[in-house]
Amino acid sequence: MEDRVRVVIAEDSVLLREGLTRLLTDRGHDVVAGVGDGEALIKTITELDGQGELPDVVVADVRMPPTHTDEGVRAAVQLRKAHPGLGVLVLSQYVEERYATELLAGSSHGVGYLLKDRVAEVREFVDAVVRVAQGGTALDPEVVAQLLGRSRKQDVLAGLTPREREVLGLMAEGRTNSAIARQLVVSDGAVEKHVSNIFLKLGLSQSDGDHRRVLAVLTYLNS
């Protein structure tokens, strides 16, 4: 039996929402609320927080009413900013790179992105919910594969120095360059140089823009 966690589910399909609730409650977890859109999700979390009852994790569909585009993931990103300790696991029908990147752009702690097909693997899905609730990461293999590209080498981190690995590990914790510099007691410039070397060695060009940091972290997490 996994450690008991408190969950809020945001899914506009009543059938799927009830199914997820049953999967989790049957395994001893508490589903404290179920909602059908992003606005209701934010309102529910705000109310629970005001009562001192913030859940451990939110499970949310990427696409919800009214437009069925990105309401779910936008609500998830907003909640992560307002409640850094709240785990967020989003579900999507397909790999949507922009949404996955946006969700992972802050901290990789307590975040997950799974394809809905993964829900059929009951044990795997419940394990992912618990892992995210406890501050871990749960990324669907298809998501990782698409974000990293097909040409990723098996031991892509082998060329990094011990210090560069340390910097990359701190990046994976969601720390800024300044925070990394304080942690390692080095200058901001030294960290920027390490980060540039990491991007270079991982084959992440400037054309990848802001995605480079996310891609580097995903490489680290999947190594």
CSV table of N, CA, C and O in Angstrom, one decimal, residues 141-184:
chain,number,residue,atom,x,y,z
A,141,PRO,N,7.2,8.2,-20.9
A,141,PRO,CA,8.3,8.0,-21.8
A,141,PRO,C,8.2,8.6,-23.1
A,141,PRO,O,9.1,9.1,-23.8
A,142,GLU,N,6.9,8.7,-23.7
A,142,GLU,CA,6.7,9.3,-24.9
A,142,GLU,C,7.0,10.8,-24.9
A,142,GLU,O,7.4,11.4,-25.9
A,143,VAL,N,6.7,11.4,-23.8
A,143,VAL,CA,6.9,12.9,-23.6
A,143,VAL,C,8.4,13.1,-23.6
A,143,VAL,O,8.9,14.0,-24.3
A,144,VAL,N,9.1,12.3,-22.8
A,144,VAL,CA,10.6,12.5,-22.7
A,144,VAL,C,11.2,12.3,-24.1
A,144,VAL,O,12.1,13.0,-24.6
A,145,ALA,N,10.8,11.2,-24.8
A,145,ALA,CA,11.3,10.9,-26.1
A,145,ALA,C,11.1,12.0,-27.1
A,145,ALA,O,12.1,12.4,-27.9
A,146,GLN,N,10.0,12.6,-27.1
A,146,GLN,CA,9.7,13.7,-28.1
A,146,GLN,C,10.5,15.0,-27.7
A,146,GLN,O,11.0,15.6,-28.6
A,147,LEU,N,10.6,15.3,-26.4
A,147,LEU,CA,11.2,16.5,-26.0
A,147,LEU,C,12.8,16.4,-26.2
A,147,LEU,O,13.4,17.4,-26.6
A,148,LEU,N,13.3,15.2,-26.1
A,148,LEU,CA,14.7,15.1,-26.2
A,148,LEU,C,15.1,14.8,-27.6
A,148,LEU,O,16.3,15.0,-28.0
A,149,GLY,N,14.2,14.3,-28.5
A,149,GLY,CA,14.5,14.0,-29.9
A,149,GLY,C,15.0,12.6,-30.0
A,149,GLY,O,15.5,12.0,-29.1
A,150,ARG,N,15.0,12.1,-31.2
A,150,ARG,CA,15.4,10.7,-31.5
A,150,ARG,C,16.9,10.5,-31.4
A,150,ARG,O,17.3,9.3,-31.4
A,151,SER,N,17.7,11.5,-31.5
A,151,SER,CA,19.1,11.3,-31.6
A,151,SER,C,19.9,11.4,-30.3
A,151,SER,O,21.1,11.4,-30.3
A,152,ARG,N,19.2,11.3,-29.2
A,152,ARG,CA,19.8,11.4,-27.9
A,152,ARG,C,20.7,10.1,-27.7
A,152,ARG,O,20.2,9.0,-27.8
A,153,LYS,N,21.9,10.3,-27.3
A,153,LYS,CA,22.8,9.2,-27.1
A,153,LYS,C,22.6,8.5,-25.7
A,153,LYS,O,22.0,9.2,-24.8
A,154,GLN,N,22.9,7.3,-25.6
A,154,GLN,CA,22.6,6.5,-24.4
A,154,GLN,C,23.3,7.1,-23.2
A,154,GLN,O,22.6,7.2,-22.1
A,155,ASP,N,24.5,7.5,-23.3
A,155,ASP,CA,25.2,8.1,-22.1
A,155,ASP,C,25.6,9.5,-22.4
A,155,ASP,O,26.7,9.9,-22.4
A,156,VAL,N,24.5,10.3,-22.6
A,156,VAL,CA,24.8,11.7,-23.0
A,156,VAL,C,25.4,12.6,-21.9
A,156,VAL,O,26.1,13.6,-22.2
A,157,LEU,N,25.3,12.2,-20.7
A,157,LEU,CA,25.9,13.0,-19.6
A,157,LEU,C,27.4,12.6,-19.3
A,157,LEU,O,28.0,13.2,-18.5
A,158,ALA,N,27.9,11.6,-20.1
A,158,ALA,CA,29.3,11.1,-19.8
A,158,ALA,C,30.3,12.2,-20.0
A,158,ALA,O,31.4,12.2,-19.3
A,159,GLY,N,30.0,13.2,-20.9
A,159,GLY,CA,31.0,14.2,-21.2
A,159,GLY,C,31.1,15.4,-20.2
A,159,GLY,O,31.9,16.2,-20.3
A,160,LEU,N,30.1,15.4,-19.2
A,160,LEU,CA,30.1,16.5,-18.2
A,160,LEU,C,31.1,16.2,-17.1
A,160,LEU,O,31.3,15.1,-16.7
A,161,THR,N,31.7,17.3,-16.7
A,161,THR,CA,32.6,17.2,-15.5
A,161,THR,C,31.7,17.0,-14.2
A,161,THR,O,30.5,17.3,-14.2
A,162,PRO,N,32.4,16.6,-13.1
A,162,PRO,CA,31.6,16.5,-11.9
A,162,PRO,C,30.9,17.7,-11.5
A,162,PRO,O,29.8,17.7,-11.0
A,163,ARG,N,31.6,18.9,-11.7
A,163,ARG,CA,30.9,20.2,-11.3
A,163,ARG,C,29.8,20.5,-12.2
A,163,ARG,O,28.7,21.0,-11.7
A,164,GLU,N,29.9,20.2,-13.5
A,164,GLU,CA,28.8,20.4,-14.4
A,164,GLU,C,27.6,19.5,-14.1
A,164,GLU,O,26.4,20.0,-14.2
A,165,ARG,N,27.9,18.3,-13.7
A,165,ARG,CA,26.8,17.4,-13.2
A,165,ARG,C,26.1,18.0,-12.0
A,165,ARG,O,24.9,17.9,-11.9
A,166,GLU,N,26.9,18.5,-11.1
A,166,GLU,CA,26.3,19.1,-9.9
A,166,GLU,C,25.4,20.3,-10.2
A,166,GLU,O,24.3,20.5,-9.7
A,167,VAL,N,25.9,21.1,-11.1
A,167,VAL,CA,25.1,22.3,-11.6
A,167,VAL,C,23.8,21.8,-12.2
A,167,VAL,O,22.7,22.4,-11.9
A,168,LEU,N,23.9,20.8,-13.1
A,168,LEU,CA,22.7,20.3,-13.8
A,168,LEU,C,21.7,19.7,-12.8
A,168,LEU,O,20.5,19.9,-12.9
A,169,GLY,N,22.3,19.0,-11.7
A,169,GLY,CA,21.4,18.5,-10.7
A,169,GLY,C,20.6,19.6,-10.0
A,169,GLY,O,19.4,19.4,-9.7
A,170,LEU,N,21.3,20.7,-9.7
A,170,LEU,CA,20.6,21.8,-9.0
A,170,LEU,C,19.6,22.5,-10.0
A,170,LEU,O,18.6,23.0,-9.5
A,171,MET,N,19.9,22.5,-11.3
A,171,MET,CA,19.0,23.0,-12.3
A,171,MET,C,17.7,22.2,-12.2
A,171,MET,O,16.6,22.7,-12.3
A,172,ALA,N,17.9,20.9,-12.1
A,172,ALA,CA,16.7,20.0,-12.0
A,172,ALA,C,15.9,20.2,-10.8
A,172,ALA,O,14.7,19.8,-10.8
A,173,GLU,N,16.4,20.8,-9.8
A,173,GLU,CA,15.7,21.1,-8.6
A,173,GLU,C,14.9,22.5,-8.8
A,173,GLU,O,14.2,22.9,-7.9
A,174,GLY,N,15.1,23.1,-10.0
A,174,GLY,CA,14.4,24.3,-10.2
A,174,GLY,C,15.1,25.6,-9.8
A,174,GLY,O,14.5,26.6,-9.7
A,175,ARG,N,16.4,25.5,-9.5
A,175,ARG,CA,17.1,26.6,-8.9
A,175,ARG,C,17.6,27.5,-10.1
A,175,ARG,O,18.0,27.0,-11.1
A,176,THR,N,17.6,28.8,-9.8
A,176,THR,CA,18.1,29.8,-10.8
A,176,THR,C,19.6,29.8,-10.7
A,176,THR,O,20.2,29.2,-9.8
A,177,ASN,N,20.2,30.4,-11.7
A,177,ASN,CA,21.7,30.5,-11.7
A,177,ASN,C,22.2,31.2,-10.4
A,177,ASN,O,23.2,30.7,-9.9
A,178,SER,N,21.5,32.2,-10.0
A,178,SER,CA,22.0,32.9,-8.8
A,178,SER,C,21.9,32.0,-7.6
A,178,SER,O,22.7,32.0,-6.7
A,179,ALA,N,20.8,31.2,-7.5
A,179,ALA,CA,20.6,30.3,-6.4
A,179,ALA,C,21.7,29.2,-6.4
A,179,ALA,O,22.2,28.8,-5.4
A,180,ILE,N,22.0,28.7,-7.6
A,180,ILE,CA,23.0,27.7,-7.7
A,180,ILE,C,24.4,28.3,-7.3
A,180,ILE,O,25.2,27.6,-6.6
A,181,ALA,N,24.7,29.5,-7.7
A,181,ALA,CA,25.9,30.2,-7.3
A,181,ALA,C,26.0,30.3,-5.7
A,181,ALA,O,27.1,30.0,-5.2
A,182,ARG,N,24.9,30.6,-5.1
A,182,ARG,CA,24.9,30.7,-3.6
A,182,ARG,C,25.1,29.3,-3.0
A,182,ARG,O,25.9,29.2,-2.0
A,183,GLN,N,24.5,28.3,-3.6
A,183,GLN,CA,24.6,27.0,-3.0
A,183,GLN,C,26.1,26.4,-3.2
A,183,GLN,O,26.6,25.8,-2.2
A,184,LEU,N,26.7,26.7,-4.3
A,184,LEU,CA,28.1,26.2,-4.5
A,184,LEU,C,29.2,27.2,-4.1
A,184,LEU,O,30.4,26.9,-4.2
